[in-house]
Amino acid sequence: LHRQTLVGLKLGDKNEEERELQQLLRTHGQDIPIDGIFNKITEKALKDFLQAQKFYPSGQVDENSLRKLIGL
């Protein structure tokens, strides 16, 4: 997948991009299932990750949070 497609992911989305996001969150220590569904568990993991990175915990993937997730 092209990681740029992860920008804009939010609660309720269901597809392969969510699966990739969940895998990235797991590499950063978030213990979440990888099921391809952006549910409350994924949203909380993303918010926790964003807060730990000193970003506003919006619960959505934006350019800055994506860069942190992929290690740029």
Coordinates of N, CA, C and O in Angstrom, one line a residue:
L1 N 0.8 -1.2 0.0 CA 0.0 0.0 0.0 C 0.9 1.3 0.0 O 1.9 1.3 0.6
H2 N 0.4 2.3 -0.6 CA 1.0 3.6 -0.6 C 0.6 4.2 0.8 O -0.6 4.5 1.0
R3 N 1.6 4.5 1.6 CA 1.2 5.0 3.0 C 0.5 6.3 3.0 O -0.2 6.6 3.9
Q4 N 0.6 7.1 1.9 CA -0.1 8.3 1.8 C -1.7 8.1 1.9 O -2.4 9.0 2.3
T5 N -2.1 6.9 1.5 CA -3.6 6.6 1.6 C -4.0 6.5 3.1 O -5.2 6.4 3.3
L6 N -3.1 6.5 4.0 CA -3.5 6.4 5.4 C -4.0 7.8 5.9 O -4.7 7.8 6.9
V7 N -3.6 8.9 5.3 CA -4.0 10.2 5.7 C -5.5 10.3 5.6 O -6.1 10.0 4.6
G8 N -6.1 10.7 6.7 CA -7.6 10.9 6.7 C -8.3 9.7 7.3 O -9.5 9.8 7.5
L9 N -7.6 8.6 7.7 CA -8.3 7.5 8.3 C -9.0 8.0 9.6 O -8.4 8.8 10.4
K10 N -10.2 7.4 9.8 CA -10.9 7.8 11.0 C -11.9 6.7 11.5 O -12.0 5.7 10.8
L11 N -12.5 6.9 12.6 CA -13.4 5.9 13.2 C -14.4 5.5 12.2 O -15.0 6.4 11.5
G12 N -14.6 4.2 12.1 CA -15.7 3.7 11.2 C -15.2 3.2 9.8 O -15.8 2.4 9.1
D13 N -13.9 3.6 9.5 CA -13.4 3.1 8.2 C -13.0 1.6 8.3 O -12.6 1.1 9.4
K14 N -13.1 0.9 7.2 CA -12.8 -0.5 7.1 C -12.2 -0.9 5.8 O -12.9 -0.8 4.8
N15 N -10.9 -1.1 5.8 CA -10.3 -1.6 4.6 C -8.8 -1.9 4.9 O -8.4 -2.0 6.0
E16 N -8.0 -2.2 3.9 CA -6.6 -2.6 4.1 C -5.8 -1.5 4.7 O -4.8 -1.7 5.4
E17 N -6.1 -0.2 4.4 CA -5.4 0.9 5.1 C -5.5 0.8 6.6 O -4.5 1.1 7.3
E18 N -6.6 0.5 7.1 CA -6.8 0.3 8.6 C -5.9 -0.8 9.1 O -5.3 -0.6 10.1
R19 N -5.8 -1.8 8.4 CA -4.9 -2.9 8.8 C -3.4 -2.4 8.8 O -2.7 -2.7 9.8
E20 N -3.0 -1.7 7.8 CA -1.7 -1.1 7.8 C -1.5 -0.2 9.0 O -0.4 -0.2 9.7
L21 N -2.4 0.7 9.3 CA -2.4 1.6 10.4 C -2.2 0.8 11.7 O -1.4 1.1 12.6
Q22 N -3.0 -0.2 11.9 CA -3.0 -1.0 13.1 C -1.6 -1.7 13.2 O -1.0 -1.7 14.3
Q23 N -1.0 -2.2 12.1 CA 0.3 -2.7 12.2 C 1.4 -1.7 12.6 O 2.2 -2.0 13.4
L24 N 1.2 -0.5 12.1 CA 2.2 0.6 12.5 C 2.0 0.9 14.0 O 3.0 1.1 14.7
L25 N 0.8 1.0 14.4 CA 0.5 1.3 15.9 C 1.1 0.2 16.7 O 1.7 0.5 17.8
R26 N 1.0 -1.0 16.3 CA 1.6 -2.1 17.1 C 3.2 -2.0 17.1 O 3.8 -2.3 18.2
T27 N 3.8 -1.6 16.0 CA 5.2 -1.4 16.1 C 5.7 -0.3 17.1 O 6.8 -0.3 17.5
H28 N 4.7 0.6 17.4 CA 5.0 1.6 18.4 C 4.4 1.3 19.8 O 4.2 2.1 20.6
G29 N 4.2 0.0 20.0 CA 3.8 -0.5 21.3 C 2.4 -0.6 21.7 O 2.0 -0.9 22.8
Q30 N 1.5 -0.3 20.7 CA 0.1 -0.3 21.0 C -0.4 -1.8 20.8 O -0.2 -2.4 19.8
D31 N -1.0 -2.3 21.9 CA -1.4 -3.7 21.8 C -2.9 -3.8 21.3 O -3.8 -3.8 22.1
I32 N -3.0 -3.8 20.0 CA -4.4 -3.8 19.4 C -4.5 -4.9 18.4 O -3.5 -5.4 17.8
P33 N -5.7 -5.4 18.1 CA -5.9 -6.4 17.1 C -5.6 -5.8 15.7 O -5.9 -4.6 15.5
I34 N -5.2 -6.6 14.7 CA -5.0 -6.2 13.4 C -6.2 -6.8 12.6 O -6.1 -8.0 12.1
D35 N -7.3 -6.1 12.5 CA -8.5 -6.7 11.8 C -9.0 -5.8 10.7 O -10.0 -6.1 10.0
G36 N -8.3 -4.7 10.4 CA -8.7 -3.8 9.3 C -10.0 -2.9 9.6 O -10.5 -2.4 8.6
I37 N -10.3 -2.8 10.8 CA -11.5 -2.0 11.2 C -11.1 -0.9 12.1 O -10.5 -1.2 13.2
F38 N -11.3 0.3 11.7 CA -10.9 1.5 12.6 C -12.1 1.6 13.6 O -13.0 2.4 13.4
N39 N -12.0 0.9 14.7 CA -13.0 1.0 15.7 C -12.5 1.8 16.9 O -11.5 2.4 16.8
K40 N -13.2 1.7 18.0 CA -12.8 2.5 19.2 C -11.5 2.1 19.8 O -10.7 2.9 20.3
I41 N -11.1 0.8 19.6 CA -9.8 0.3 20.1 C -8.7 1.0 19.3 O -7.7 1.5 19.8
T42 N -8.9 1.0 17.9 CA -7.9 1.6 17.1 C -7.8 3.1 17.3 O -6.7 3.7 17.4
E43 N -8.9 3.8 17.5 CA -9.0 5.2 17.8 C -8.2 5.5 19.1 O -7.4 6.5 19.1
K44 N -8.5 4.7 20.1 CA -7.8 5.0 21.4 C -6.3 4.8 21.2 O -5.5 5.6 21.8
A45 N -5.9 3.7 20.5 CA -4.4 3.5 20.3 C -3.8 4.7 19.6 O -2.7 5.1 19.9
L46 N -4.5 5.2 18.6 CA -4.0 6.3 17.8 C -3.9 7.5 18.7 O -2.9 8.2 18.7
K47 N -4.9 7.8 19.5 CA -4.9 9.0 20.4 C -3.8 8.8 21.4 O -3.1 9.8 21.7
D48 N -3.6 7.6 21.9 CA -2.5 7.4 22.9 C -1.1 7.7 22.2 O -0.3 8.3 22.8
F49 N -1.0 7.2 21.0 CA 0.3 7.4 20.3 C 0.5 8.9 20.0 O 1.6 9.4 20.3
L50 N -0.5 9.5 19.5 CA -0.4 11.0 19.2 C 0.0 11.8 20.5 O 0.8 12.7 20.5
Q51 N -0.7 11.5 21.6 CA -0.4 12.2 22.8 C 1.0 11.9 23.3 O 1.7 12.8 23.7
A52 N 1.5 10.7 23.2 CA 2.9 10.4 23.5 C 3.9 11.1 22.7 O 5.0 11.4 23.1
Q53 N 3.5 11.4 21.4 CA 4.4 12.2 20.5 C 4.2 13.7 20.7 O 4.7 14.4 19.9
K54 N 3.4 14.1 21.6 CA 3.1 15.5 21.9 C 2.3 16.2 20.8 O 2.4 17.4 20.5
F55 N 1.5 15.4 20.1 CA 0.6 15.9 19.1 C -0.8 16.0 19.7 O -1.2 15.2 20.6
Y56 N -1.7 16.8 19.1 CA -3.1 16.8 19.5 C -3.7 15.5 19.2 O -3.6 15.0 18.1
P57 N -4.3 14.8 20.2 CA -4.9 13.5 20.0 C -6.2 13.5 19.3 O -7.3 13.3 19.9
S58 N -6.2 13.8 18.0 CA -7.4 14.0 17.3 C -8.2 12.7 17.0 O -9.4 12.7 16.8
G59 N -7.4 11.6 16.9 CA -8.0 10.3 16.6 C -8.1 10.1 15.1 O -8.7 9.1 14.6
Q60 N -7.5 11.0 14.3 CA -7.5 10.9 12.8 C -6.0 10.9 12.4 O -5.2 11.6 13.0
V61 N -5.7 10.3 11.3 CA -4.3 10.3 10.8 C -4.2 11.5 9.9 O -5.0 11.7 9.0
D62 N -3.2 12.3 10.2 CA -2.8 13.5 9.3 C -1.4 13.3 8.9 O -0.7 12.4 9.2
E63 N -0.9 14.3 8.1 CA 0.5 14.2 7.6 C 1.5 14.1 8.7 O 2.4 13.3 8.6
N64 N 1.4 14.9 9.7 CA 2.4 14.8 10.8 C 2.4 13.5 11.6 O 3.4 13.0 11.9
S65 N 1.2 13.0 11.9 CA 1.1 11.8 12.6 C 1.6 10.6 11.8 O 2.2 9.7 12.2
L66 N 1.3 10.7 10.5 CA 1.8 9.6 9.6 C 3.3 9.6 9.5 O 3.9 8.5 9.6
R67 N 3.9 10.8 9.5 CA 5.4 10.8 9.5 C 6.0 10.2 10.7 O 6.9 9.4 10.7
K68 N 5.4 10.4 11.9 CA 5.8 9.8 13.1 C 5.6 8.3 13.1 O 6.5 7.6 13.6
L69 N 4.5 7.9 12.6 CA 4.2 6.5 12.6 C 5.2 5.7 11.7 O 5.5 4.6 12.0
I70 N 5.6 6.3 10.6 CA 6.5 5.6 9.7 C 7.9 5.9 10.0 O 8.8 5.4 9.3
G71 N 8.2 6.7 11.0 CA 9.5 7.0 11.4 C 10.3 8.0 10.6 O 11.5 7.9 10.5
L72 N 9.6 9.0 10.1 CA 10.3 10.0 9.3 C 10.5 11.3 10.2 O 9.8 11.5 11.1

